[in-house]
Structure formats: C-alpha cells, structure tokens
Tab-separated table of C-alpha atoms in Angstrom:
chain	number	residue	atom	x	y	z
Z	1	MET	CA	89.316	111.167	26.836
Z	2	ALA	CA	88.143	111.016	30.419
Z	3	ALA	CA	86.814	114.546	30.291
Z	4	THR	CA	84.975	113.854	27.055
Z	5	LEU	CA	83.405	110.688	28.512
Z	6	ALA	CA	82.305	112.558	31.661
Z	7	ALA	CA	80.804	115.327	29.541
Z	8	THR	CA	78.943	112.785	27.436
Z	9	ILE	CA	77.501	111.043	30.515
Z	10	ALA	CA	76.513	114.361	32.062
Z	11	ALA	CA	74.777	115.423	28.846
Z	12	SER	CA	72.841	112.168	28.686
Z	13	LEU	CA	71.369	112.622	32.194
Z	14	PRO	CA	67.984	114.373	32.501
Z	15	ALA	CA	68.133	117.968	33.520
Z	16	GLN	CA	67.474	118.685	37.191
Z	17	PRO	CA	64.413	120.859	37.823
Z	18	ALA	CA	65.183	124.294	39.126
Z	19	ALA	CA	64.647	124.759	42.824
Z	20	THR	CA	61.613	126.865	43.416
Z	21	THR	CA	60.755	128.488	46.669
Z	22	SER	CA	57.290	127.547	47.822
Z	23	SER	CA	55.353	129.405	50.444
Z	24	VAL	CA	53.063	126.450	51.122
Z	25	LYS	CA	53.191	125.540	54.811
Z	26	PRO	CA	53.357	121.883	55.836
Z	27	THR	CA	50.104	120.363	56.963
Z	28	TYR	CA	49.755	118.077	59.968
Z	29	GLU	CA	47.076	115.480	60.330
Z	30	ALA	CA	45.076	115.540	63.533
Z	31	ILE	CA	45.128	112.531	65.827
Z	32	PRO	CA	41.942	110.466	65.374
Z	33	ALA	CA	39.456	110.693	68.197
Z	34	SER	CA	39.727	106.946	68.816
Z	35	MET	CA	43.476	107.283	69.491
Z	36	SER	CA	43.470	110.633	71.293
Z	37	LYS	CA	43.139	108.949	74.686
Z	38	ILE	CA	46.034	106.584	73.974
Z	39	ILE	CA	48.537	108.801	72.163
Z	40	ASP	CA	49.393	111.256	74.928
Z	41	VAL	CA	51.324	114.020	73.191
Z	42	MET	CA	51.119	116.577	76.006
Z	43	ALA	CA	51.713	114.031	78.814
Z	44	GLU	CA	48.254	114.570	80.256
Z	45	ILE	CA	47.489	110.910	81.032
Z	46	PRO	CA	49.056	110.070	84.423
Z	47	VAL	CA	51.184	106.952	84.702
Z	48	THR	CA	49.497	104.389	86.950
Z	49	SER	CA	51.545	101.234	86.279
Z	50	VAL	CA	54.903	100.038	84.981
Z	51	GLN	CA	55.564	97.273	82.471
Z	52	ILE	CA	59.099	95.844	82.357
Z	53	ASP	CA	60.379	93.687	79.544
Z	54	ALA	CA	61.911	90.352	80.525
Z	55	MET	CA	65.211	91.363	78.928
Z	56	VAL	CA	65.374	94.423	81.181
Z	57	VAL	CA	64.766	92.219	84.229
Z	58	SER	CA	67.629	89.936	83.181
Z	59	LYS	CA	69.998	92.872	82.658
Z	60	ILE	CA	69.214	94.395	86.053
Z	61	ILE	CA	69.648	91.047	87.836
Z	62	LYS	CA	72.987	90.537	86.052
Z	63	HIS	CA	74.110	94.008	87.114
Z	64	GLY	CA	73.065	93.262	90.698
Z	65	ARG	CA	75.194	90.102	90.709
Z	66	GLU	CA	78.252	91.966	89.442
Z	67	ALA	CA	77.980	94.899	91.867
Z	68	SER	CA	76.215	95.221	95.207
Z	69	PHE	CA	75.318	98.828	94.349
Z	70	GLY	CA	74.795	99.966	90.786
Z	71	THR	CA	72.855	102.511	88.768
Z	72	GLY	CA	71.568	102.444	85.211
Z	73	SER	CA	69.224	104.214	82.817
Z	74	LEU	CA	65.789	102.955	81.770
Z	75	LEU	CA	64.541	103.358	78.212
Z	76	GLY	CA	60.977	103.098	76.995
Z	77	LEU	CA	57.778	105.018	76.389
Z	78	ASP	CA	54.501	105.672	78.166
Z	79	PHE	CA	51.368	104.318	76.504
Z	80	ASP	CA	47.822	104.771	77.816
Z	81	GLY	CA	48.913	105.341	81.424
Z	82	THR	CA	51.485	102.517	81.450
Z	83	MET	CA	55.211	103.165	81.449
Z	84	GLU	CA	56.621	100.472	79.158
Z	85	ILE	CA	60.334	99.847	79.812
Z	86	SER	CA	61.869	98.000	76.886
Z	87	ASN	CA	65.632	98.448	77.412
Z	88	CYS	CA	68.245	99.605	79.889
Z	89	PHE	CA	71.990	99.998	80.254
Z	90	PRO	CA	74.226	100.379	83.334
Z	91	LEU	CA	76.155	103.541	84.138
Z	92	PRO	CA	79.854	103.444	85.059
Z	93	ALA	CA	80.644	103.304	88.763
Z	94	PHE	CA	83.244	105.522	90.416
Z	95	PRO	CA	84.859	105.451	93.867
Z	96	GLU	CA	83.192	107.527	96.554
Z	97	GLU	CA	86.259	109.737	96.968
Z	98	GLU	CA	85.899	111.002	93.394
Z	99	ASP	CA	84.569	114.513	92.827
Z	100	LYS	CA	80.775	114.584	92.593
Z	101	ALA	CA	80.728	117.015	89.678
Z	102	ALA	CA	83.300	114.974	87.749
Z	103	LYS	CA	81.320	111.774	88.294
Z	104	SER	CA	78.098	113.405	87.114
Z	105	ALA	CA	79.804	114.772	84.001
Z	106	ALA	CA	81.362	111.402	83.166
Z	107	GLN	CA	78.055	109.572	83.574
Z	108	ALA	CA	76.256	112.195	81.465
Z	109	ASN	CA	78.805	111.816	78.652
Z	110	TYR	CA	78.547	108.021	78.813
Z	111	GLN	CA	74.755	108.227	78.718
Z	112	LYS	CA	74.898	110.557	75.717
Z	113	ARG	CA	77.172	108.163	73.792
Z	114	MET	CA	74.947	105.182	74.571
Z	115	ILE	CA	71.872	107.073	73.357
Z	116	GLY	CA	73.729	107.846	70.122
Z	117	TYR	CA	74.602	104.183	69.613
Z	118	LEU	CA	70.994	103.133	70.233
Z	119	ARG	CA	69.799	105.750	67.760
Z	120	GLU	CA	72.098	104.304	65.103
Z	121	VAL	CA	70.574	100.831	65.473
Z	122	GLN	CA	67.056	102.289	65.707
Z	123	GLY	CA	66.561	101.205	69.316
Z	124	ASP	CA	64.567	102.879	72.046
Z	125	GLU	CA	66.344	106.086	73.000
Z	126	TYR	CA	63.889	107.837	75.323
Z	127	ILE	CA	65.016	107.843	78.936
Z	128	VAL	CA	62.095	107.346	81.308
Z	129	GLY	CA	64.001	106.937	84.583
Z	130	PHE	CA	66.776	104.944	86.191
Z	131	TYR	CA	67.268	101.821	88.293
Z	132	GLN	CA	69.397	100.991	91.314
Z	133	THR	CA	70.551	97.663	92.690
Z	134	THR	CA	70.734	98.109	96.437
Z	135	SER	CA	69.596	96.458	99.643
Z	136	VAL	CA	69.194	99.798	101.451
Z	137	PRO	CA	66.462	101.963	99.869
Z	138	LEU	CA	65.719	105.640	100.553
Z	139	ARG	CA	69.247	106.939	100.130
Z	140	GLN	CA	69.652	110.682	99.842
Z	141	SER	CA	71.516	110.236	96.542
Z	142	LEU	CA	68.490	108.346	95.212
Z	143	VAL	CA	66.127	111.150	96.220
Z	144	GLU	CA	68.369	113.851	94.716
Z	145	LEU	CA	68.747	111.981	91.429
Z	146	GLN	CA	65.028	111.324	91.169
Z	147	ALA	CA	64.257	114.974	91.957
Z	148	PHE	CA	66.668	116.042	89.202
Z	149	ASP	CA	65.017	113.679	86.706
Z	150	HIS	CA	61.586	114.917	87.765
Z	151	GLU	CA	62.288	118.279	86.158
Z	152	ARG	CA	63.579	117.022	82.804
Z	153	LEU	CA	61.899	113.671	82.123
Z	154	ARG	CA	58.414	112.958	80.858
Z	155	HIS	CA	55.926	112.302	83.683
Z	156	GLY	CA	58.733	113.044	86.158
Z	157	GLY	CA	60.499	109.728	85.564
Z	158	ILE	CA	60.400	106.559	87.632
Z	159	VAL	CA	62.969	104.562	89.572
Z	160	ILE	CA	63.230	100.762	89.776
Z	161	ILE	CA	64.777	99.321	92.952
Z	162	HIS	CA	66.211	95.800	92.788
Z	163	ASP	CA	67.381	93.968	95.901
Z	164	PRO	CA	70.338	91.665	95.061
Z	165	LEU	CA	70.073	89.890	98.435
Z	166	GLN	CA	66.565	88.742	97.575
Z	167	ALA	CA	67.736	87.720	94.108
Z	168	ALA	CA	70.439	85.521	95.673
Z	169	ARG	CA	67.642	83.596	97.411
Z	170	GLY	CA	65.744	83.137	94.153
Z	171	ILE	CA	63.283	86.009	94.718
Z	172	ALA	CA	63.150	88.636	91.976
Z	173	SER	CA	62.590	91.759	94.061
Z	174	PHE	CA	61.594	94.720	91.862
Z	175	LYS	CA	59.743	97.830	93.001
Z	176	ALA	CA	58.847	100.960	91.037
Z	177	TYR	CA	58.667	104.368	92.706
Z	178	ARG	CA	58.144	108.012	91.855
Z	179	LEU	CA	58.257	111.154	93.964
Z	180	THR	CA	55.019	112.459	95.433
Z	181	PRO	CA	53.684	115.959	94.645
Z	182	GLN	CA	53.945	117.135	98.273
Z	183	PHE	CA	57.618	116.215	98.416
Z	184	MET	CA	58.327	118.008	95.132
Z	185	ALA	CA	56.551	121.098	96.491
Z	186	ALA	CA	58.913	121.125	99.477
Z	187	HIS	CA	61.900	120.363	97.233
Z	188	LYS	CA	61.176	123.383	95.045
Z	189	GLN	CA	61.323	125.585	98.139
Z	190	LYS	CA	64.595	123.927	99.210
Z	191	LYS	CA	63.291	123.740	102.769
Z	192	PHE	CA	63.124	120.563	104.809
Z	193	ASN	CA	62.960	122.004	108.304
Z	194	ALA	CA	60.378	120.913	110.832
Z	195	GLN	CA	57.877	123.615	109.858
Z	196	SER	CA	58.090	122.748	106.153
Z	197	LEU	CA	57.620	119.033	106.818
Z	198	ILE	CA	54.547	119.769	108.923
Z	199	GLU	CA	53.052	122.096	106.311
Z	200	HIS	CA	53.525	119.616	103.444
Z	201	ARG	CA	52.705	116.567	105.615
Z	202	ILE	CA	55.864	114.732	104.641
Z	203	THR	CA	57.032	111.559	106.350
Z	204	PHE	CA	59.423	108.849	105.197
Z	205	SER	CA	56.449	106.895	103.849
Z	206	SER	CA	55.132	109.805	101.765
Z	207	ILE	CA	58.333	110.655	99.886
Z	208	PHE	CA	57.857	107.988	97.216
Z	209	GLU	CA	54.739	106.530	95.667
Z	210	GLU	CA	54.924	102.861	94.679
Z	211	LEU	CA	53.556	101.791	91.293
Z	212	PRO	CA	52.436	98.263	90.371
Z	213	ILE	CA	54.835	96.320	88.130
Z	214	ARG	CA	54.009	93.846	85.391
Z	215	ILE	CA	56.731	91.837	83.632
Z	216	HIS	CA	56.193	91.387	79.907
Z	217	THR	CA	57.639	88.354	78.147
Z	218	SER	CA	57.591	87.846	74.384
Z	219	ALA	CA	55.695	84.917	72.917
Z	220	LEU	CA	58.917	83.316	71.671
Z	221	ALA	CA	60.554	83.478	75.121
Z	222	SER	CA	57.414	82.119	76.795
Z	223	ALA	CA	57.312	79.213	74.352
Z	224	PHE	CA	60.997	78.470	74.984
Z	225	LEU	CA	60.545	78.468	78.774
Z	226	GLN	CA	57.481	76.251	78.451
Z	227	MET	CA	59.442	73.834	76.292
Z	228	CYS	CA	62.287	73.742	78.798
Z	229	ALA	CA	59.949	73.184	81.737
Z	230	GLU	CA	57.995	70.324	80.182
Z	231	PRO	CA	59.616	66.874	80.322
Z	232	SER	CA	60.773	65.593	76.948
Z	233	PRO	CA	60.953	61.927	75.904
Z	234	PRO	CA	64.335	60.207	76.335
Z	235	THR	CA	66.725	60.168	73.432
Z	236	THR	CA	67.706	57.026	71.501
Z	237	LEU	CA	71.005	56.764	73.362
Z	238	GLN	CA	69.221	56.979	76.726
Z	239	THR	CA	66.744	54.298	75.612
Z	240	TYR	CA	69.470	51.843	74.606
Z	241	ALA	CA	71.366	52.496	77.852
Z	242	ALA	CA	68.197	51.871	79.872
Z	243	LYS	CA	67.492	48.610	77.999
Z	244	SER	CA	71.009	47.341	78.631
Z	245	ALA	CA	70.627	48.139	82.324
Z	246	MET	CA	67.132	46.591	82.401
Z	247	THR	CA	65.602	49.806	83.677
Z	248	ILE	CA	62.783	52.032	82.484
Z	249	PRO	CA	64.023	55.253	80.842
Z	250	THR	CA	62.851	58.369	82.641
Z	251	PRO	CA	61.795	61.524	80.802
Z	252	TYR	CA	64.487	64.174	80.467
Z	253	ILE	CA	63.811	67.613	81.932
Z	254	SER	CA	65.793	70.518	80.483
Z	255	LEU	CA	65.381	72.620	83.604
Z	256	PRO	CA	66.091	70.651	86.782
Z	257	PRO	CA	63.718	71.178	89.714
Z	258	ASP	CA	64.550	74.121	91.955
Z	259	PHE	CA	64.566	73.395	95.679
Z	260	SER	CA	65.581	76.922	96.727
Z	261	HIS	CA	62.164	77.479	98.316
Z	262	LEU	CA	62.904	74.659	100.751
Z	263	ASP	CA	66.115	76.348	101.882
Z	264	LEU	CA	65.582	77.958	105.280
Z	265	GLY	CA	68.109	80.697	104.666
Z	266	MET	CA	67.672	81.962	108.201
Z	267	PRO	CA	71.215	82.699	109.409
Z	268	SER	CA	72.565	84.772	106.502
Z	269	THR	CA	69.357	86.671	105.754
Z	270	MET	CA	68.552	87.431	109.367
Z	271	THR	CA	72.134	88.458	110.133
Z	272	ARG	CA	72.267	90.843	107.174
Z	273	SER	CA	68.881	92.351	108.026
Z	274	ILE	CA	69.856	92.854	111.662
Z	275	GLU	CA	73.090	94.509	110.544
Z	276	HIS	CA	71.113	96.914	108.343
Z	277	VAL	CA	68.765	97.763	111.204
Z	278	ILE	CA	71.624	98.394	113.643
Z	279	GLU	CA	73.556	100.429	111.086
Z	280	GLY	CA	70.493	102.519	110.317
Z	281	LEU	CA	69.856	103.180	114.014
Z	282	ASP	CA	73.483	104.230	114.545
Z	283	ASN	CA	73.361	106.592	111.573
Z	284	TYR	CA	70.071	108.020	112.781
Z	285	ARG	CA	71.476	108.638	116.266
Z	286	THR	CA	74.518	110.369	114.765
Z	287	GLU	CA	72.345	112.562	112.565
Z	288	GLU	CA	70.072	113.452	115.473
Z	289	ASN	CA	73.109	114.442	117.555
Z	290	ASN	CA	74.231	116.738	114.740
Z	291	VAL	CA	70.778	118.278	114.480
Z	292	ALA	CA	70.646	118.751	118.266
Z	293	TYR	CA	74.061	120.454	118.247
Z	294	LEU	CA	72.988	122.851	115.484
Z	295	SER	CA	69.719	123.539	117.304
Z	296	ARG	CA	71.587	124.443	120.499
Z	297	GLN	CA	73.896	126.708	118.513
Z	298	ILE	CA	70.913	128.469	116.930
Z	299	ALA	CA	69.314	128.881	120.346
Z	300	ARG	CA	72.492	130.456	121.776
Z	301	GLU	CA	72.805	132.920	118.900
Z	302	LYS	CA	69.121	133.845	119.142
Z	303	ALA	CA	69.464	134.374	122.911
Z	304	LYS	CA	72.425	136.713	122.333
Z	305	ALA	CA	70.453	138.652	119.730
Z	306	ASP	CA	67.384	138.925	121.966
Z	307	THR	CA	69.531	140.080	124.874
Z	308	TYR	CA	71.157	142.744	122.708
Z	309	VAL	CA	67.793	143.974	121.381
Z	310	SER	CA	66.251	144.140	124.861
Z	311	SER	CA	69.263	145.988	126.298
Z	312	ARG	CA	69.204	148.480	123.419
Z	313	LYS	CA	65.489	149.124	123.999
Z	314	GLU	CA	66.059	149.704	127.719
Z	315	GLU	CA	68.916	152.082	126.981
Z	316	ASN	CA	66.840	154.051	124.471
Z	317	THR	CA	64.032	154.269	127.024
Z	318	ARG	CA	66.423	155.809	129.539
Z	319	ARG	CA	67.863	158.216	126.964
Z	320	ILE	CA	64.394	159.373	125.971
Z	321	ALA	CA	63.512	159.913	129.629
Z	322	GLN	CA	66.686	162.024	130.006
Z	323	GLY	CA	65.851	164.043	126.893
Z	324	LEU	CA	68.621	162.511	124.806
Z	325	PRO	CA	68.163	161.195	121.249
Z	326	PRO	CA	67.768	157.393	121.051
Z	327	LEU	CA	70.535	155.231	119.648
Z	328	PRO	CA	70.019	153.839	116.134
Z	329	GLU	CA	68.769	150.280	115.885
Z	330	ASP	CA	71.470	148.095	114.384
Z	331	ASP	CA	70.826	145.173	112.087
Z	332	VAL	CA	70.879	142.149	114.347
Z	333	SER	CA	71.379	139.694	111.466
Z	334	ARG	CA	74.713	141.336	110.625
Z	335	MET	CA	75.937	141.457	114.206
Z	336	PHE	CA	74.990	137.883	115.080
Z	337	LYS	CA	75.436	135.030	112.625
Z	338	ILE	CA	72.345	132.934	113.271
Z	339	PRO	CA	72.643	129.724	111.225
Z	340	PRO	CA	69.554	128.433	109.399
Z	341	GLU	CA	67.495	125.640	110.845
Z	342	PRO	CA	69.014	122.259	109.919
Z	343	SER	CA	67.387	120.033	107.345
Z	344	ARG	CA	65.463	117.036	108.631
Z	345	LEU	CA	65.525	115.177	105.300
Z	346	GLU	CA	68.490	112.953	106.159
Z	347	SER	CA	66.951	111.950	109.503
Z	348	MET	CA	63.663	111.140	107.807
Z	349	LEU	CA	65.405	109.013	105.154
Z	350	LEU	CA	67.341	107.124	107.829
Z	351	LEU	CA	64.079	106.364	109.614
Z	352	GLY	CA	62.725	105.034	106.322
Z	353	GLN	CA	65.772	102.786	105.929
Z	354	VAL	CA	65.304	101.394	109.440
Z	355	ASP	CA	61.612	100.797	108.761
Z	356	ALA	CA	62.332	99.008	105.451
Z	357	SER	CA	65.039	96.838	107.020
Z	358	ALA	CA	62.759	95.940	109.931
Z	359	LYS	CA	59.950	94.949	107.554
Z	360	HIS	CA	62.363	92.863	105.505
Z	361	LEU	CA	63.578	91.187	108.698
Z	362	GLU	CA	59.994	90.443	109.709
Z	363	GLU	CA	59.164	88.905	106.333
Z	364	SER	CA	62.290	86.745	106.154
Z	365	THR	CA	62.064	85.484	109.733
Z	366	SER	CA	58.354	84.722	109.520
Z	367	THR	CA	58.850	82.677	106.356
Z	368	GLY	CA	61.835	80.903	107.865
Z	369	LEU	CA	59.931	80.011	111.030
Z	370	VAL	CA	57.099	78.526	109.000
Z	371	ARG	CA	59.590	76.393	107.075
Z	372	ILE	CA	61.279	75.237	110.297
Z	373	PHE	CA	57.964	74.127	111.822
Z	374	ALA	CA	57.019	72.438	108.540
Z	375	GLY	CA	60.332	70.592	108.505
Z	376	GLN	CA	59.975	69.430	112.089
Z	377	ALA	CA	56.360	68.280	111.718
Z	378	PRO	CA	55.958	64.496	111.574
Z	379	VAL	CA	55.100	63.075	108.178
C-alpha cells in the first residue's frame, strides 16, 4: 500500500527537465564609474583613517579591565580610504613558558572557529588587523605579529593599542598604527644591523605610522545616551515624598555627574610611569651590553682572520722569493667562525618604549600640576 501510494505521488509530480550542458560563460557586470573610486576591489586606495564602532570600543575596554595584557582580532572592511572596524573578539591567552609554536597554532585554530561562527550568523568575517591592551607599546612581539599580518591581510592590516591605565582614569586611550614601507623593506631583507638601519633611515619613531581614529556610534545608542544625560522630571512617588517633606523635588538624572576629571591622580600614575621608564632603561642597558659583547667577539674573530691572512701572504712572498710554490689560500670563513652582526631592532624598540613612557609621564604630571595649582588658588 505504501509503495503504491509513493508511486502515485511520484507520478503526479511534474517531470524534471533533463540537465543540459551549456557552454555559455557567466557574465559579470562592470562597476559603475560613480562607484569605482569607492569600491576598491584591487586595494588600490590607501587607508588614511580608521573608524571604530562603539561596540568594538566597549569590548576592548572590557578586555583591558579583565587582563593587563591581551590580544584580539579586528573585523571590518575598508571603504573609500577608511578602515571601518565593526566587530572584534579576544584571543586566548597562554603563559609565557608555553611553546611559541603551540600558542600560535592554538590561537589560529580559535580564530578559525570564531570566523566560522560569525559566518553562520552572517556577521563580519574579514580580519583587518588586531588589537592589544598594554601600557608598554613597541614590543617586539607586536612588531613581529604586525609584520606577519602585513603579508596576508588587505592593506597590510592595522593594530589598535589601548592603554588600560588611562582607561582606569576615565580616559579612553586608543591609537591606530601600521608599519611603514621603509621598515617593511628592511624586514624583507631580515637585516636590522647598523648599516641596514642607516640605509633605510629607520628609528623607533619611523617603525609605525599613526592613523587618525574616529569612533562611530549608531543613532539608537546616541539617542539613548542623550536621554540618560538629560535630566528627567521626578516621578509621582518622588513628588509625593517631596510634598510631605515640604521640599521642592529635584529633577532625576539617570547618569550621575562624573568628577573623575577633578581627581589629581598624581601618585599612582606618576609612580607607574616612572617604573616603566626605569624598567625600560634597565632593559636597554642590558641589551646594549649584549650587543657590545657580541661586537667584541666579532672583532676578535676578525682580528684572528686578518692575522692569519697576513701571515699566509708573507709566507707565500718568502716562498716565491725562494723559488718554491706558494701555499694554497684557505677559506677563512670555514677556519674562523665569525658571527653575524647583532640586530639592533630590540635596542631601538626599547628606546621607543622609554620615549613613550617619558611622554606619558610628562603629560600626566603636567595635567596634575595644573589641577593642584587650580585647587590651591583662592576662590
């Protein structure tokens, strides 16, 4: 009975048309001339600014509160020279003693799964860079990660640096950077010795290029914040309570006034900035001692090689004068292990950290001094 019913239903359905092979090639519509300068298919329009969604700002600040140092991926799309960042997600953190290759593989797998989840809900899935929450910029890990993204991301990718110490004082500190062409030229050669830095004119201030940031807030969120900021009339219960107490009801404000700008904040901020400066100077001195030791070792090996070459030349001169055949010239590089010139990248990055910490110390102390004098001035 079941087979007969299935056969009857199948017979009642319209016959499927036979699949025919067509040699017609698909046609693609050209981009209109009015949109050709905006829709950048070949990534020819350089990125000159960064636009961050308010939700992304909130996520990064939340991540900075949970961890003093964190990393995450940025999602978005470039449009008419502006990198629009519409979403982000943090990457898992691992202890420093973990294997570097294992950590990179784990973060890559996590990133791949998150991209798959976003694709399922039709969210933005294009990675345009990464962010870091740190109070010490210009780390070597930051430079290496940005150089790796420069080769595989559109427009080379960008990096957003958020300072959680500034956020604790009520200052949303966000800066967008990307690597400069001269640094990438030296990075492709894998040479950061003194001669390479001079040829490419690289200093700690020319490694990254800062881009202007604009925070984008939706109309609904702006309306909500405006509603919260404006005082609202008192409720019925507040009116009755004020009448019973013979007082005038005051308007109710959803968001209480913020007096964080009146906080001097001198001791903690200045102490932390001074600690960063001292730590950076100690690390720089240690790195310079290592570079000096390697330089002395290279000089000793080169002196031994030069002495051997000069002695062999003198001996061959005497043998030729005596009518004897000269001795063969040996390969000096095989006989003497001359190490390569040490990289100066770490020293340059440490100088950049000291410079950034000193500027931050100058800004915080100058603002604090102005507030102290304003507080002591007679009213």
